Amino acid sequence: NVLKRMRRGTNGDAIRRRLHELREKIPHIALRTTMLVGYPGETEEDFQALLQFIEEMRFERLGAFAYSREEGTPSYDLDGQLDAATKAQRLDELMYRQRAISKAHNEGLIGREVQVMIEKQSSESELVWIGRTAQQAPEIDGMTYVGASDGMKPGKIVAAQITQATDYDLVAEPII
């Protein structure tokens, strides 16, 4: 219902089919998306369907924001504008659910060998470097904390084994 009101030209079934096809054809794919909650006319039933959708699709990375009424947009004058408290509550609930999905994904990486691009040395310890795997976008996703080894420097790509996981971050040891 919300996608139709937004004039997205697609529906949940079509999106599900595409995502299942991607997961089937590309092993270890990391899917990222952004969700909007509180669009005018969004009912509690619509919101529950969105929560069910993210539980089913298990996006590795997901960002979300609450609808903001902006002059000059097609949605500005739509009926069914939601109050700020409802939008904030829905955003919190969505991100709470996604945090658990992200943590489960990260825990599934424990023991896996990955390539980490080193960005910088940790300001807290010279024994730790901070980098990102191919699935971690700068300024959006978590980071990978890698134990120091000879020759580490920004821009270097190192093989590492994931040893620990949090909701959004990974801990790894370099493979020497």
PDB file of C-alpha atoms in Angstrom:
ATOM      1  CA  ASN A   1       0.000   0.000   0.000  1.00  0.00           C
ATOM      2  CA  VAL A   2       2.745   2.434   0.909  1.00  0.00           C
ATOM      3  CA  LEU A   3       4.780   1.701  -2.243  1.00  0.00           C
ATOM      4  CA  LYS A   4       1.658   2.365  -4.298  1.00  0.00           C
ATOM      5  CA  ARG A   5       1.033   5.690  -2.507  1.00  0.00           C
ATOM      6  CA  MET A   6       4.675   6.589  -3.137  1.00  0.00           C
ATOM      7  CA  ARG A   7       4.228   5.776  -6.849  1.00  0.00           C
ATOM      8  CA  ARG A   8       7.227   3.434  -6.806  1.00  0.00           C
ATOM      9  CA  GLY A   9       5.999   1.343  -9.738  1.00  0.00           C
ATOM     10  CA  THR A  10       6.721  -1.936  -7.985  1.00  0.00           C
ATOM     11  CA  ASN A  11       5.354  -4.041  -5.162  1.00  0.00           C
ATOM     12  CA  GLY A  12       6.579  -6.256  -2.355  1.00  0.00           C
ATOM     13  CA  ASP A  13       6.216  -9.478  -4.327  1.00  0.00           C
ATOM     14  CA  ALA A  14       8.352  -8.204  -7.216  1.00  0.00           C
ATOM     15  CA  ILE A  15      11.012  -6.973  -4.804  1.00  0.00           C
ATOM     16  CA  ARG A  16      11.025 -10.312  -2.961  1.00  0.00           C
ATOM     17  CA  ARG A  17      11.480 -12.215  -6.229  1.00  0.00           C
ATOM     18  CA  ARG A  18      14.442 -10.045  -7.229  1.00  0.00           C
ATOM     19  CA  LEU A  19      16.106 -10.382  -3.849  1.00  0.00           C
ATOM     20  CA  HIS A  20      15.655 -14.166  -3.739  1.00  0.00           C
ATOM     21  CA  GLU A  21      17.124 -14.390  -7.237  1.00  0.00           C
ATOM     22  CA  LEU A  22      20.154 -12.311  -6.246  1.00  0.00           C
ATOM     23  CA  ARG A  23      20.794 -14.405  -3.155  1.00  0.00           C
ATOM     24  CA  GLU A  24      20.483 -17.595  -5.190  1.00  0.00           C
ATOM     25  CA  LYS A  25      22.824 -16.465  -7.969  1.00  0.00           C
ATOM     26  CA  ILE A  26      25.462 -14.602  -5.935  1.00  0.00           C
ATOM     27  CA  PRO A  27      26.750 -16.466  -2.873  1.00  0.00           C
ATOM     28  CA  HIS A  28      27.779 -14.225   0.047  1.00  0.00           C
ATOM     29  CA  ILE A  29      26.131 -11.152  -1.481  1.00  0.00           C
ATOM     30  CA  ALA A  30      25.618  -8.289   0.942  1.00  0.00           C
ATOM     31  CA  LEU A  31      22.338  -6.494   0.317  1.00  0.00           C
ATOM     32  CA  ARG A  32      21.927  -2.914   1.481  1.00  0.00           C
ATOM     33  CA  THR A  33      18.805  -0.809   1.430  1.00  0.00           C
ATOM     34  CA  THR A  34      17.212   2.224   3.005  1.00  0.00           C
ATOM     35  CA  MET A  35      13.710   2.220   4.454  1.00  0.00           C
ATOM     36  CA  LEU A  36      11.272   5.011   5.128  1.00  0.00           C
ATOM     37  CA  VAL A  37       8.740   4.865   7.942  1.00  0.00           C
ATOM     38  CA  GLY A  38       5.810   7.145   8.612  1.00  0.00           C
ATOM     39  CA  TYR A  39       4.875   7.978   5.032  1.00  0.00           C
ATOM     40  CA  PRO A  40       1.448   9.644   4.901  1.00  0.00           C
ATOM     41  CA  GLY A  41      -1.278   7.030   5.148  1.00  0.00           C
ATOM     42  CA  GLU A  42       1.017   4.324   6.550  1.00  0.00           C
ATOM     43  CA  THR A  43      -1.147   2.189   8.829  1.00  0.00           C
ATOM     44  CA  GLU A  44      -0.038  -0.014  11.696  1.00  0.00           C
ATOM     45  CA  GLU A  45      -0.765  -2.967   9.404  1.00  0.00           C
ATOM     46  CA  ASP A  46       1.525  -1.476   6.727  1.00  0.00           C
ATOM     47  CA  PHE A  47       4.276  -0.980   9.286  1.00  0.00           C
ATOM     48  CA  GLN A  48       3.947  -4.554  10.563  1.00  0.00           C
ATOM     49  CA  ALA A  49       4.226  -5.762   6.950  1.00  0.00           C
ATOM     50  CA  LEU A  50       7.463  -3.766   6.622  1.00  0.00           C
ATOM     51  CA  LEU A  51       8.849  -5.396   9.780  1.00  0.00           C
ATOM     52  CA  GLN A  52       7.894  -8.818   8.440  1.00  0.00           C
ATOM     53  CA  PHE A  53       9.607  -7.956   5.144  1.00  0.00           C
ATOM     54  CA  ILE A  54      12.934  -7.087   6.777  1.00  0.00           C
ATOM     55  CA  GLU A  55      12.766 -10.235   8.921  1.00  0.00           C
ATOM     56  CA  GLU A  56      12.191 -12.287   5.774  1.00  0.00           C
ATOM     57  CA  MET A  57      14.791 -10.595   3.571  1.00  0.00           C
ATOM     58  CA  ARG A  58      17.497 -10.320   6.265  1.00  0.00           C
ATOM     59  CA  PHE A  59      19.333  -7.350   4.743  1.00  0.00           C
ATOM     60  CA  GLU A  60      22.980  -7.327   5.744  1.00  0.00           C
ATOM     61  CA  ARG A  61      22.939  -3.541   5.851  1.00  0.00           C
ATOM     62  CA  LEU A  62      19.886  -1.362   6.341  1.00  0.00           C
ATOM     63  CA  GLY A  63      19.446   2.301   7.057  1.00  0.00           C
ATOM     64  CA  ALA A  64      16.157   3.993   7.831  1.00  0.00           C
ATOM     65  CA  PHE A  65      14.657   7.380   8.383  1.00  0.00           C
ATOM     66  CA  ALA A  66      11.305   8.848   9.296  1.00  0.00           C
ATOM     67  CA  TYR A  67       9.269  10.630   6.639  1.00  0.00           C
ATOM     68  CA  SER A  68       9.737  14.373   6.715  1.00  0.00           C
ATOM     69  CA  ARG A  69       7.128  16.655   5.195  1.00  0.00           C
ATOM     70  CA  GLU A  70       8.848  18.865   2.603  1.00  0.00           C
ATOM     71  CA  GLU A  71       7.142  21.668   0.698  1.00  0.00           C
ATOM     72  CA  GLY A  72       7.016  21.142  -3.050  1.00  0.00           C
ATOM     73  CA  THR A  73       7.008  17.342  -2.860  1.00  0.00           C
ATOM     74  CA  PRO A  74       4.069  15.248  -4.084  1.00  0.00           C
ATOM     75  CA  SER A  75       3.568  13.863  -0.575  1.00  0.00           C
ATOM     76  CA  TYR A  76       3.359  17.251   1.139  1.00  0.00           C
ATOM     77  CA  ASP A  77      -0.423  17.532   0.796  1.00  0.00           C
ATOM     78  CA  LEU A  78      -1.288  13.847   1.159  1.00  0.00           C
ATOM     79  CA  ASP A  79      -3.859  12.965   3.766  1.00  0.00           C
ATOM     80  CA  GLY A  80      -2.889  10.721   6.643  1.00  0.00           C
ATOM     81  CA  GLN A  81       0.169  12.639   7.882  1.00  0.00           C
ATOM     82  CA  LEU A  82       1.516  10.801  10.941  1.00  0.00           C
ATOM     83  CA  ASP A  83       2.566  12.535  14.141  1.00  0.00           C
ATOM     84  CA  ALA A  84       6.246  12.799  15.070  1.00  0.00           C
ATOM     85  CA  ALA A  85       5.957  10.414  18.031  1.00  0.00           C
ATOM     86  CA  THR A  86       4.503   7.616  15.867  1.00  0.00           C
ATOM     87  CA  LYS A  87       7.212   8.074  13.250  1.00  0.00           C
ATOM     88  CA  ALA A  88       9.964   8.066  15.881  1.00  0.00           C
ATOM     89  CA  GLN A  89       8.563   4.954  17.574  1.00  0.00           C
ATOM     90  CA  ARG A  90       8.361   3.111  14.251  1.00  0.00           C
ATOM     91  CA  LEU A  91      11.884   4.125  13.317  1.00  0.00           C
ATOM     92  CA  ASP A  92      13.190   2.898  16.676  1.00  0.00           C
ATOM     93  CA  GLU A  93      11.373  -0.414  16.335  1.00  0.00           C
ATOM     94  CA  LEU A  94      12.596  -0.970  12.791  1.00  0.00           C
ATOM     95  CA  MET A  95      16.219  -0.282  13.726  1.00  0.00           C
ATOM     96  CA  TYR A  96      15.937  -2.447  16.853  1.00  0.00           C
ATOM     97  CA  ARG A  97      14.855  -5.368  14.654  1.00  0.00           C
ATOM     98  CA  GLN A  98      17.560  -4.643  12.099  1.00  0.00           C
ATOM     99  CA  ARG A  99      20.251  -4.520  14.779  1.00  0.00           C
ATOM    100  CA  ALA A 100      19.489  -8.146  15.663  1.00  0.00           C
ATOM    101  CA  ILE A 101      19.591  -9.137  11.982  1.00  0.00           C
ATOM    102  CA  SER A 102      22.923  -7.355  11.522  1.00  0.00           C
ATOM    103  CA  LYS A 103      24.408  -9.009  14.598  1.00  0.00           C
ATOM    104  CA  ALA A 104      23.309 -12.462  13.407  1.00  0.00           C
ATOM    105  CA  HIS A 105      24.878 -11.780  10.005  1.00  0.00           C
ATOM    106  CA  ASN A 106      28.123 -10.606  11.600  1.00  0.00           C
ATOM    107  CA  GLU A 107      28.238 -13.618  13.922  1.00  0.00           C
ATOM    108  CA  GLY A 108      27.867 -15.824  10.848  1.00  0.00           C
ATOM    109  CA  LEU A 109      31.132 -14.346   9.568  1.00  0.00           C
ATOM    110  CA  ILE A 110      33.154 -15.585  12.551  1.00  0.00           C
ATOM    111  CA  GLY A 111      35.829 -17.939  11.299  1.00  0.00           C
ATOM    112  CA  ARG A 112      35.599 -16.663   7.714  1.00  0.00           C
ATOM    113  CA  GLU A 113      38.626 -15.281   5.901  1.00  0.00           C
ATOM    114  CA  VAL A 114      38.052 -11.804   4.485  1.00  0.00           C
ATOM    115  CA  GLN A 115      40.014  -9.071   2.785  1.00  0.00           C
ATOM    116  CA  VAL A 116      40.228  -5.879   4.847  1.00  0.00           C
ATOM    117  CA  MET A 117      41.318  -2.530   3.481  1.00  0.00           C
ATOM    118  CA  ILE A 118      43.185  -0.766   6.278  1.00  0.00           C
ATOM    119  CA  GLU A 119      42.196   2.848   6.870  1.00  0.00           C
ATOM    120  CA  LYS A 120      44.030   3.963   9.986  1.00  0.00           C
ATOM    121  CA  GLN A 121      45.612   2.938  13.231  1.00  0.00           C
ATOM    122  CA  SER A 122      43.327   2.965  16.245  1.00  0.00           C
ATOM    123  CA  SER A 123      43.662   6.039  18.429  1.00  0.00           C
ATOM    124  CA  GLU A 124      43.191   3.776  21.462  1.00  0.00           C
ATOM    125  CA  SER A 125      45.930   1.247  20.794  1.00  0.00           C
ATOM    126  CA  GLU A 126      48.871   0.891  18.441  1.00  0.00           C
ATOM    127  CA  LEU A 127      48.115  -2.837  18.442  1.00  0.00           C
ATOM    128  CA  VAL A 128      44.856  -2.330  16.531  1.00  0.00           C
ATOM    129  CA  TRP A 129      44.169  -1.058  13.026  1.00  0.00           C
ATOM    130  CA  ILE A 130      40.793  -0.074  11.641  1.00  0.00           C
ATOM    131  CA  GLY A 131      39.599  -1.093   8.216  1.00  0.00           C
ATOM    132  CA  ARG A 132      36.650  -2.250   6.162  1.00  0.00           C
ATOM    133  CA  THR A 133      35.641  -5.353   4.280  1.00  0.00           C
ATOM    134  CA  ALA A 134      34.037  -5.074   0.851  1.00  0.00           C
ATOM    135  CA  GLN A 135      30.637  -5.198   2.611  1.00  0.00           C
ATOM    136  CA  GLN A 136      31.308  -2.173   4.830  1.00  0.00           C
ATOM    137  CA  ALA A 137      30.753   1.251   3.266  1.00  0.00           C
ATOM    138  CA  PRO A 138      32.594   4.254   4.746  1.00  0.00           C
ATOM    139  CA  GLU A 139      30.603   6.490   7.092  1.00  0.00           C
ATOM    140  CA  ILE A 140      27.564   4.204   6.855  1.00  0.00           C
ATOM    141  CA  ASP A 141      28.483   0.775   8.142  1.00  0.00           C
ATOM    142  CA  GLY A 142      30.488  -0.647  10.980  1.00  0.00           C
ATOM    143  CA  MET A 143      34.234  -1.221  10.863  1.00  0.00           C
ATOM    144  CA  THR A 144      36.631  -4.108  11.141  1.00  0.00           C
ATOM    145  CA  TYR A 145      39.218  -3.917  13.910  1.00  0.00           C
ATOM    146  CA  VAL A 146      42.347  -5.831  12.933  1.00  0.00           C
ATOM    147  CA  GLY A 147      45.235  -6.842  15.166  1.00  0.00           C
ATOM    148  CA  ALA A 148      48.493  -5.163  14.160  1.00  0.00           C
ATOM    149  CA  SER A 149      51.052  -6.952  12.036  1.00  0.00           C
ATOM    150  CA  ASP A 150      54.222  -5.933  10.198  1.00  0.00           C
ATOM    151  CA  GLY A 151      53.716  -3.642   7.249  1.00  0.00           C
ATOM    152  CA  MET A 152      50.236  -2.386   8.115  1.00  0.00           C
ATOM    153  CA  LYS A 153      49.474   1.037   6.718  1.00  0.00           C
ATOM    154  CA  PRO A 154      46.484   2.924   5.331  1.00  0.00           C
ATOM    155  CA  GLY A 155      45.390   1.623   1.945  1.00  0.00           C
ATOM    156  CA  LYS A 156      46.895  -1.834   2.387  1.00  0.00           C
ATOM    157  CA  ILE A 157      44.575  -4.788   1.859  1.00  0.00           C
ATOM    158  CA  VAL A 158      45.215  -7.637   4.277  1.00  0.00           C
ATOM    159  CA  ALA A 159      43.800 -11.123   4.595  1.00  0.00           C
ATOM    160  CA  ALA A 160      42.224 -11.574   8.009  1.00  0.00           C
ATOM    161  CA  GLN A 161      40.062 -14.060   9.864  1.00  0.00           C
ATOM    162  CA  ILE A 162      36.974 -12.788  11.665  1.00  0.00           C
ATOM    163  CA  THR A 163      37.210 -13.714  15.356  1.00  0.00           C
ATOM    164  CA  GLN A 164      34.458 -11.628  16.990  1.00  0.00           C
ATOM    165  CA  ALA A 165      31.338  -9.731  15.997  1.00  0.00           C
ATOM    166  CA  THR A 166      29.140  -7.030  17.474  1.00  0.00           C
ATOM    167  CA  ASP A 167      25.910  -5.563  16.139  1.00  0.00           C
ATOM    168  CA  TYR A 168      27.735  -3.617  13.443  1.00  0.00           C
ATOM    169  CA  ASP A 169      31.495  -4.145  13.830  1.00  0.00           C
ATOM    170  CA  LEU A 170      33.884  -7.036  13.280  1.00  0.00           C
ATOM    171  CA  VAL A 171      37.133  -8.028  14.969  1.00  0.00           C
ATOM    172  CA  ALA A 172      39.753  -9.893  12.967  1.00  0.00           C
ATOM    173  CA  GLU A 173      43.262 -11.248  13.176  1.00  0.00           C
ATOM    174  CA  PRO A 174      45.601 -10.879  10.207  1.00  0.00           C
ATOM    175  CA  ILE A 175      46.498 -14.075   8.416  1.00  0.00           C
ATOM    176  CA  ILE A 176      50.266 -14.146   8.208  1.00  0.00           C
TER     177      ILE A 176
END
